[in-house]
Amino acid sequence: MKKKYIFFDIDGTLTDNATKKIVPSAQKALDELQKNGHFVAIATGRAHYKARPFMESVHLHNMVCCGGNALVVNDELIQNIPLDREQSIALYHQAINAGYGVLAMLDDSIDLYGIDDTFVKQCGERQEPTRYVYDQNFRIEDAKDIYKLYISVPIDEEDCIPLLKEVGQLRFVDAYLTIQHDRKKDGIIDMLRYIDGKAEDVVVFGDDTNDLVMFDSQWTSIAMGNAKEVLKKKADYVTDTNTRDGIWKACKKFGWIA
């Protein structure tokens, strides 16, 4: 059996959106894939600190995270590249001057830094564990690294911040915009260089529009049955939904598990 390098998105692919837990048949597939000698990894936009507990809980040891700019190989974080510094500083000030709240992620943790609570007043608390660190003397220029920015700008007001057109971004909720790397494909390529793998042997599984970037013609792309239509159209193969054993069925169909 030829070794494959198989990368899985988390939410809606490995996990049931209703329970936020891995689908049992998906866990079984991960175990069997590893047993059969395949390289199995997570591919997620989540920050390393947030994605690692899930990676460990499903018995995996490799991961592309932080939108593609961080790599975990054999449980070791070997890369975590921050955002472009000058661009991020300029964007931060442009958003602040336009009247929007901005929070900055400066390290691999739940801490977010800002001058005040404008962000929370404008769009509410974030729906994930966050420790807000406010300091009226906060200067983004003093930060050693900038990993993400969160800006409380509504969808219909994004033109008020011209620099948004030049940066990687994702909008997971309507209330605010997340400035982060959106280069899962590049992260996978970085991983292949490190482990000496070939693109033609890569397989990716995904379900949402943020997975579009890693659905590439160099390798096999599989969309879940519950995936967005735009992703299904780009996929090489569409399997069943994640909760109807889509991952298990696809892996059996292609002979990666017995």
XYZ file of N, CA and C in Angstrom, residues 5-11 13-15 22 26-27 30 34 39-48 50-68 70-73 184 187-188 191 203-205 211 214 247:
174
model
N -0.244 11.017 2.583
C -0.090 12.105 3.554
C -1.455 12.776 3.635
N -2.198 12.455 4.694
C -3.617 12.798 4.754
C -3.865 13.868 5.807
N -4.492 14.974 5.375
C -4.716 16.130 6.230
C -6.217 16.363 6.405
N -6.636 16.547 7.661
C -8.048 16.711 7.982
C -8.324 18.065 8.642
N -9.341 18.757 8.121
C -9.908 19.892 8.832
C -10.587 19.357 10.097
N -10.865 20.231 11.049
C -11.474 19.782 12.312
C -13.005 19.932 12.284
N -13.478 21.160 12.438
C -14.912 21.417 12.605
C -15.707 21.062 11.351
N -15.701 18.401 9.771
C -15.047 17.332 9.022
C -14.807 16.158 9.957
N -13.907 16.335 10.898
C -13.688 15.289 11.906
C -14.751 15.317 12.991
N -15.244 16.507 13.308
C -16.165 16.623 14.435
C -17.607 16.862 13.996
N -15.362 14.421 18.056
C -15.031 13.664 16.858
C -16.063 12.568 16.622
N -14.880 8.419 12.436
C -13.717 9.206 12.009
C -12.513 8.867 12.876
N -12.740 8.711 14.173
C -11.650 8.311 15.062
C -11.116 6.930 14.673
N -8.909 7.358 11.652
C -7.593 7.915 11.987
C -6.678 6.837 12.553
N -3.202 5.395 10.605
C -1.878 5.409 11.223
C -1.315 3.993 11.348
N 0.825 8.914 6.844
C 1.101 10.128 7.620
C -0.230 10.851 7.779
N -0.676 11.038 9.009
C -1.990 11.619 9.271
C -1.832 12.893 10.091
N -2.487 13.967 9.663
C -2.308 15.259 10.318
C -3.593 16.082 10.304
N -3.635 17.050 11.215
C -4.684 18.066 11.234
C -4.250 19.208 10.327
N -5.213 19.852 9.667
C -4.949 21.084 8.922
C -6.024 22.085 9.323
N -5.650 23.077 10.117
C -6.638 23.978 10.714
C -6.149 25.418 10.753
N -7.100 26.327 10.800
C -6.774 27.732 10.984
C -6.567 28.088 12.443
N -6.930 27.169 13.336
C -6.800 27.445 14.773
C -5.350 27.705 15.174
N -5.190 28.538 16.193
C -3.865 28.753 16.765
C -3.363 27.451 17.374
N -2.055 27.344 17.496
C -1.453 26.120 18.018
C -2.000 25.756 19.397
N -4.720 26.360 20.757
C -6.122 25.947 20.730
C -6.304 24.599 20.039
N -5.482 24.322 19.034
C -5.639 23.092 18.252
C -4.947 21.892 18.884
N -3.879 22.120 19.645
C -3.113 20.995 20.182
C -3.938 20.063 21.075
N -4.775 20.565 21.989
C -5.566 19.636 22.808
C -6.422 18.699 21.962
N -6.993 19.214 20.874
C -7.788 18.341 20.004
C -6.888 17.321 19.326
N -5.762 17.775 18.797
C -4.827 16.858 18.130
C -4.464 15.704 19.054
N -4.139 16.025 20.281
C -3.743 14.996 21.237
C -4.911 14.087 21.602
N -6.109 14.661 21.682
C -7.278 13.868 22.087
C -7.653 12.813 21.049
N -7.283 13.060 19.780
C -7.612 12.087 18.727
C -6.387 11.251 18.343
N -5.369 11.311 19.192
C -4.182 10.460 19.064
C -3.353 10.738 17.816
N -3.323 12.012 17.386
C -2.467 12.405 16.272
C -1.229 13.125 16.807
N -0.212 13.230 15.945
C 1.066 13.793 16.367
C 1.601 14.847 15.409
N 0.823 15.135 14.357
C 1.269 16.070 13.331
C 0.147 17.040 12.989
N 0.540 18.275 12.659
C -0.498 19.268 12.444
C 0.032 20.476 11.674
N -0.807 20.969 10.761
C -0.647 22.284 10.165
C -1.693 23.155 10.843
N -1.273 24.224 11.502
C -2.226 25.064 12.233
C -1.902 26.544 12.015
N -2.587 27.415 12.749
C -2.415 28.869 12.594
C -2.598 29.284 11.132
N -3.562 28.671 10.473
C -3.844 29.014 9.095
C -2.763 28.609 8.121
N -1.876 27.726 8.546
C -0.828 27.233 7.667
C 0.568 27.665 8.051
N 2.016 27.462 11.100
C 2.632 26.715 12.203
C 2.582 25.227 11.879
N 3.647 24.538 12.238
C 3.746 23.108 11.984
C 4.100 22.367 13.266
N 3.421 21.237 13.476
C 3.759 20.312 14.552
C 4.124 18.987 13.891
N 5.318 18.495 14.188
C 5.781 17.217 13.644
C 6.239 16.347 14.807
N -3.383 27.345 4.183
C -3.297 25.929 4.529
C -2.519 25.148 3.475
N 1.045 25.676 4.030
C 1.457 24.958 5.227
C 1.678 23.476 4.948
N 0.798 22.905 4.125
C 0.958 21.499 3.753
C 2.243 21.308 2.948
N 5.107 21.377 5.213
C 5.188 20.096 5.931
C 5.851 19.030 5.047
N -3.600 13.851 0.468
C -5.061 13.833 0.448
C -5.537 14.844 1.493
N -6.512 15.681 1.136
C -7.069 16.627 2.110
C -8.576 16.422 2.212
N -9.085 16.557 3.433
C -10.517 16.471 3.709
C -10.980 17.810 4.287
N -11.612 26.004 3.656
C -10.806 24.871 3.181
C -10.520 24.967 1.686
N -6.891 24.936 0.432
C -6.070 23.716 0.430
C -6.591 22.656 -0.552
N -15.832 10.007 6.402
C -14.378 9.807 6.368
C -14.050 8.325 6.254
